[in-house]
Amino acid sequence: MAGVDAANPVIKVVALSGSLRKGSYHKGLIRSAIELSKEAVSGIQIEYVDISLLPLTDTDLEVNGTYPPEVEAFRQKILEADSVLFASPEFNYSISAPLKNAIDWASRPPNFWAGKAAAVVSAGGGFGGGRAQYHLRQVGVFVDLHFINKPELFVNAFQPPAKFTSDGDLIDAEVKGKLKEVLLALKAHTLRIQGKH
């Protein structure tokens, strides 16, 4: 795990996007979070992990306690992380199939989500992906993730002024400020869970 220097712990965060689209706003939120971690939020290191290559969850793929190589690599990333940043789109009032698939794979015995701090951000129309966030929190209860309660970040991506470019890059200063607050809260929550705060 990260955070070996007790005086200046570095929180190792894995970031997952539930949207696979190239110009995804959710990937844009993660890119912005990574930039903020380098410029404005010290002591936090964020790594984006692509979940698009994971096969569909199928226990027939588990052989003698091992998993397919892509799954093993993904599970290892989760195991080594201190906490998780989810960027979760809302599909039909719920989380996306790719994100649920990733969660299911890493929850197979042994459950690598257990005991980790987590935060979730989203973008979309209307409620800005809020229903997906609340559904993800329900899933988190079962897999023993510990989500920050506040601040919450729901970005209404379609209400002027523009929040993202056509490539999905976040350009709204107010949203960036709120995203920074989420990262600071995730860092503090992680340190509390680890008994270092």
Tab-separated table of C-alpha atoms in Angstrom:
chain	number	residue	atom	x	y	z
A	1	MET	CA	0.000	0.000	0.000
A	2	ALA	CA	0.977	3.641	-0.424
A	3	GLY	CA	1.528	6.036	2.438
A	4	VAL	CA	4.750	4.502	3.804
A	5	ASP	CA	6.054	7.874	5.030
A	6	ALA	CA	3.918	8.574	8.088
A	7	ALA	CA	4.878	12.254	8.125
A	8	ASN	CA	3.973	12.839	4.465
A	9	PRO	CA	1.725	10.007	3.334
A	10	VAL	CA	0.891	9.757	-0.363
A	11	ILE	CA	-2.566	8.360	-1.015
A	12	LYS	CA	-2.641	6.015	-3.992
A	13	VAL	CA	-5.971	6.366	-5.804
A	14	VAL	CA	-7.299	4.194	-8.613
A	15	ALA	CA	-9.731	6.079	-10.889
A	16	LEU	CA	-12.361	4.196	-12.876
A	17	SER	CA	-14.672	5.561	-15.572
A	18	GLY	CA	-17.972	3.789	-16.106
A	19	SER	CA	-18.173	5.308	-19.592
A	20	LEU	CA	-16.022	3.756	-22.309
A	21	ARG	CA	-16.695	6.448	-24.923
A	22	LYS	CA	-13.551	8.189	-26.227
A	23	GLY	CA	-14.889	11.710	-25.574
A	24	SER	CA	-16.542	10.737	-22.293
A	25	TYR	CA	-17.197	13.502	-19.768
A	26	HIS	CA	-16.398	10.969	-17.071
A	27	LYS	CA	-12.935	10.345	-18.460
A	28	GLY	CA	-12.643	14.136	-18.589
A	29	LEU	CA	-13.470	14.373	-14.888
A	30	ILE	CA	-10.732	11.839	-14.164
A	31	ARG	CA	-8.197	13.704	-16.322
A	32	SER	CA	-9.025	16.877	-14.442
A	33	ALA	CA	-8.694	15.066	-11.103
A	34	ILE	CA	-5.240	13.829	-12.136
A	35	GLU	CA	-4.216	17.401	-13.061
A	36	LEU	CA	-5.500	18.693	-9.730
A	37	SER	CA	-3.579	15.991	-7.862
A	38	LYS	CA	-0.370	17.267	-9.450
A	39	GLU	CA	-1.047	20.989	-9.055
A	40	ALA	CA	-3.472	21.727	-6.245
A	41	VAL	CA	-3.891	18.679	-3.972
A	42	SER	CA	-0.671	17.428	-2.426
A	43	GLY	CA	-0.212	13.921	-1.077
A	44	ILE	CA	-2.488	12.175	-3.543
A	45	GLN	CA	-1.523	10.157	-6.621
A	46	ILE	CA	-4.259	9.167	-9.092
A	47	GLU	CA	-3.959	6.447	-11.706
A	48	TYR	CA	-6.638	5.943	-14.353
A	49	VAL	CA	-7.337	2.250	-14.921
A	50	ASP	CA	-9.096	1.211	-18.134
A	51	ILE	CA	-11.874	-1.342	-17.555
A	52	SER	CA	-12.853	-1.775	-21.212
A	53	LEU	CA	-10.837	-4.970	-21.732
A	54	LEU	CA	-12.335	-6.903	-18.830
A	55	PRO	CA	-14.371	-9.925	-19.953
A	56	LEU	CA	-17.912	-10.263	-18.664
A	57	THR	CA	-18.001	-11.712	-15.176
A	58	ASP	CA	-18.168	-15.477	-15.551
A	59	THR	CA	-17.074	-17.915	-12.844
A	60	ASP	CA	-16.252	-20.463	-15.564
A	61	LEU	CA	-13.231	-18.218	-16.282
A	62	GLU	CA	-11.931	-18.822	-12.756
A	63	VAL	CA	-9.535	-21.773	-12.800
A	64	ASN	CA	-7.981	-23.117	-9.596
A	65	GLY	CA	-8.379	-19.777	-7.861
A	66	THR	CA	-6.892	-17.764	-10.736
A	67	TYR	CA	-8.511	-15.327	-13.127
A	68	PRO	CA	-7.924	-14.319	-16.763
A	69	PRO	CA	-4.789	-12.121	-17.142
A	70	GLU	CA	-6.778	-8.889	-17.701
A	71	VAL	CA	-8.807	-9.599	-14.566
A	72	GLU	CA	-5.747	-10.511	-12.483
A	73	ALA	CA	-4.041	-7.256	-13.534
A	74	PHE	CA	-7.150	-5.222	-12.685
A	75	ARG	CA	-7.604	-6.917	-9.313
A	76	GLN	CA	-3.959	-6.199	-8.483
A	77	LYS	CA	-4.482	-2.480	-9.207
A	78	ILE	CA	-7.422	-2.430	-6.791
A	79	LEU	CA	-5.500	-4.364	-4.142
A	80	GLU	CA	-2.552	-1.944	-4.266
A	81	ALA	CA	-4.708	1.205	-4.083
A	82	ASP	CA	-5.504	3.066	-0.884
A	83	SER	CA	-8.767	4.413	-2.275
A	84	VAL	CA	-10.947	4.603	-5.367
A	85	LEU	CA	-12.369	7.473	-7.414
A	86	PHE	CA	-15.382	6.430	-9.470
A	87	ALA	CA	-16.629	8.540	-12.394
A	88	SER	CA	-20.042	6.986	-12.883
A	89	PRO	CA	-22.455	7.793	-15.697
A	90	GLU	CA	-26.149	7.123	-15.192
A	91	PHE	CA	-27.645	4.451	-17.454
A	92	ASN	CA	-31.362	3.843	-16.950
A	93	TYR	CA	-31.328	5.131	-13.346
A	94	SER	CA	-28.336	2.948	-12.481
A	95	ILE	CA	-24.591	2.440	-12.958
A	96	SER	CA	-23.213	1.335	-16.312
A	97	ALA	CA	-22.666	-2.326	-17.190
A	98	PRO	CA	-18.862	-1.938	-17.606
A	99	LEU	CA	-18.530	-0.397	-14.156
A	100	LYS	CA	-20.701	-3.027	-12.481
A	101	ASN	CA	-18.684	-5.715	-14.262
A	102	ALA	CA	-15.428	-4.269	-12.911
A	103	ILE	CA	-16.838	-4.074	-9.404
A	104	ASP	CA	-18.011	-7.676	-9.601
A	105	TRP	CA	-14.618	-8.956	-10.759
A	106	ALA	CA	-12.684	-7.255	-7.961
A	107	SER	CA	-15.210	-8.472	-5.393
A	108	ARG	CA	-14.601	-12.144	-6.208
A	109	PRO	CA	-12.809	-13.937	-3.349
A	110	PRO	CA	-10.838	-12.370	-1.863
A	111	ASN	CA	-12.815	-9.119	-2.102
A	112	PHE	CA	-10.239	-6.414	-2.925
A	113	TRP	CA	-12.639	-3.495	-2.371
A	114	ALA	CA	-13.050	-4.243	1.329
A	115	GLY	CA	-12.029	-1.469	3.684
A	116	LYS	CA	-11.056	1.070	1.020
A	117	ALA	CA	-12.148	4.694	0.968
A	118	ALA	CA	-14.030	5.838	-2.129
A	119	ALA	CA	-15.574	8.857	-3.810
A	120	VAL	CA	-17.893	9.164	-6.794
A	121	VAL	CA	-18.447	11.978	-9.307
A	122	SER	CA	-20.734	12.097	-12.312
A	123	ALA	CA	-21.951	14.193	-15.217
A	124	GLY	CA	-25.131	14.064	-17.257
A	125	GLY	CA	-28.457	15.765	-17.808
A	126	GLY	CA	-31.020	16.755	-15.201
A	127	PHE	CA	-29.765	15.373	-11.900
A	128	GLY	CA	-26.209	15.060	-13.285
A	129	GLY	CA	-25.976	11.302	-12.732
A	130	GLY	CA	-27.177	11.436	-9.135
A	131	ARG	CA	-29.286	8.280	-9.266
A	132	ALA	CA	-26.287	6.265	-10.469
A	133	GLN	CA	-24.212	7.655	-7.610
A	134	TYR	CA	-26.773	6.563	-5.038
A	135	HIS	CA	-27.045	3.118	-6.614
A	136	LEU	CA	-23.257	2.794	-6.606
A	137	ARG	CA	-23.237	3.658	-2.912
A	138	GLN	CA	-25.674	0.766	-2.324
A	139	VAL	CA	-23.318	-1.606	-4.129
A	140	GLY	CA	-20.482	-0.186	-2.050
A	141	VAL	CA	-22.236	-1.228	1.150
A	142	PHE	CA	-22.117	-4.887	0.122
A	143	VAL	CA	-18.496	-4.868	-1.078
A	144	ASP	CA	-17.417	-2.924	2.037
A	145	LEU	CA	-16.321	0.308	0.350
A	146	HIS	CA	-16.374	3.428	2.529
A	147	PHE	CA	-17.634	6.378	0.464
A	148	ILE	CA	-17.180	9.977	1.520
A	149	ASN	CA	-20.612	11.453	2.243
A	150	LYS	CA	-19.812	15.021	1.235
A	151	PRO	CA	-19.126	16.912	-0.892
A	152	GLU	CA	-21.248	15.449	-3.664
A	153	LEU	CA	-20.533	16.363	-7.284
A	154	PHE	CA	-23.278	16.038	-9.893
A	155	VAL	CA	-22.406	17.954	-13.065
A	156	ASN	CA	-25.270	19.004	-15.337
A	157	ALA	CA	-23.247	18.708	-18.526
A	158	PHE	CA	-25.892	20.086	-20.857
A	159	GLN	CA	-26.904	23.278	-19.068
A	160	PRO	CA	-25.088	26.410	-20.354
A	161	PRO	CA	-22.384	27.513	-20.056
A	162	ALA	CA	-20.442	24.568	-21.485
A	163	LYS	CA	-18.706	22.475	-18.820
A	164	PHE	CA	-16.735	20.252	-21.215
A	165	THR	CA	-15.122	20.497	-24.643
A	166	SER	CA	-16.228	18.217	-27.485
A	167	ASP	CA	-13.315	15.935	-26.520
A	168	GLY	CA	-14.647	15.624	-22.976
A	169	ASP	CA	-12.130	17.905	-21.266
A	170	LEU	CA	-13.459	19.742	-18.210
A	171	ILE	CA	-13.229	23.518	-18.703
A	172	ASP	CA	-15.566	24.857	-16.011
A	173	ALA	CA	-13.620	26.517	-13.164
A	174	GLU	CA	-16.437	26.112	-10.624
A	175	VAL	CA	-16.713	22.366	-11.298
A	176	LYS	CA	-12.921	22.048	-11.032
A	177	GLY	CA	-13.114	23.741	-7.641
A	178	LYS	CA	-15.759	21.276	-6.474
A	179	LEU	CA	-13.735	18.365	-7.820
A	180	LYS	CA	-10.755	19.601	-5.798
A	181	GLU	CA	-12.942	19.561	-2.677
A	182	VAL	CA	-13.929	15.943	-3.428
A	183	LEU	CA	-10.263	14.954	-3.701
A	184	LEU	CA	-9.375	16.701	-0.444
A	185	ALA	CA	-12.251	14.927	1.307
A	186	LEU	CA	-11.199	11.572	-0.175
A	187	LYS	CA	-7.623	12.109	1.028
A	188	ALA	CA	-8.754	12.989	4.566
A	189	HIS	CA	-11.220	10.067	4.656
A	190	THR	CA	-8.520	7.642	3.493
A	191	LEU	CA	-6.113	8.800	6.181
A	192	ARG	CA	-8.835	8.453	8.847
A	193	ILE	CA	-9.582	4.892	7.740
A	194	GLN	CA	-5.873	4.062	7.812
A	195	GLY	CA	-5.544	5.629	11.267
A	196	LYS	CA	-3.128	8.309	10.051
A	197	HIS	CA	-5.315	11.373	10.546
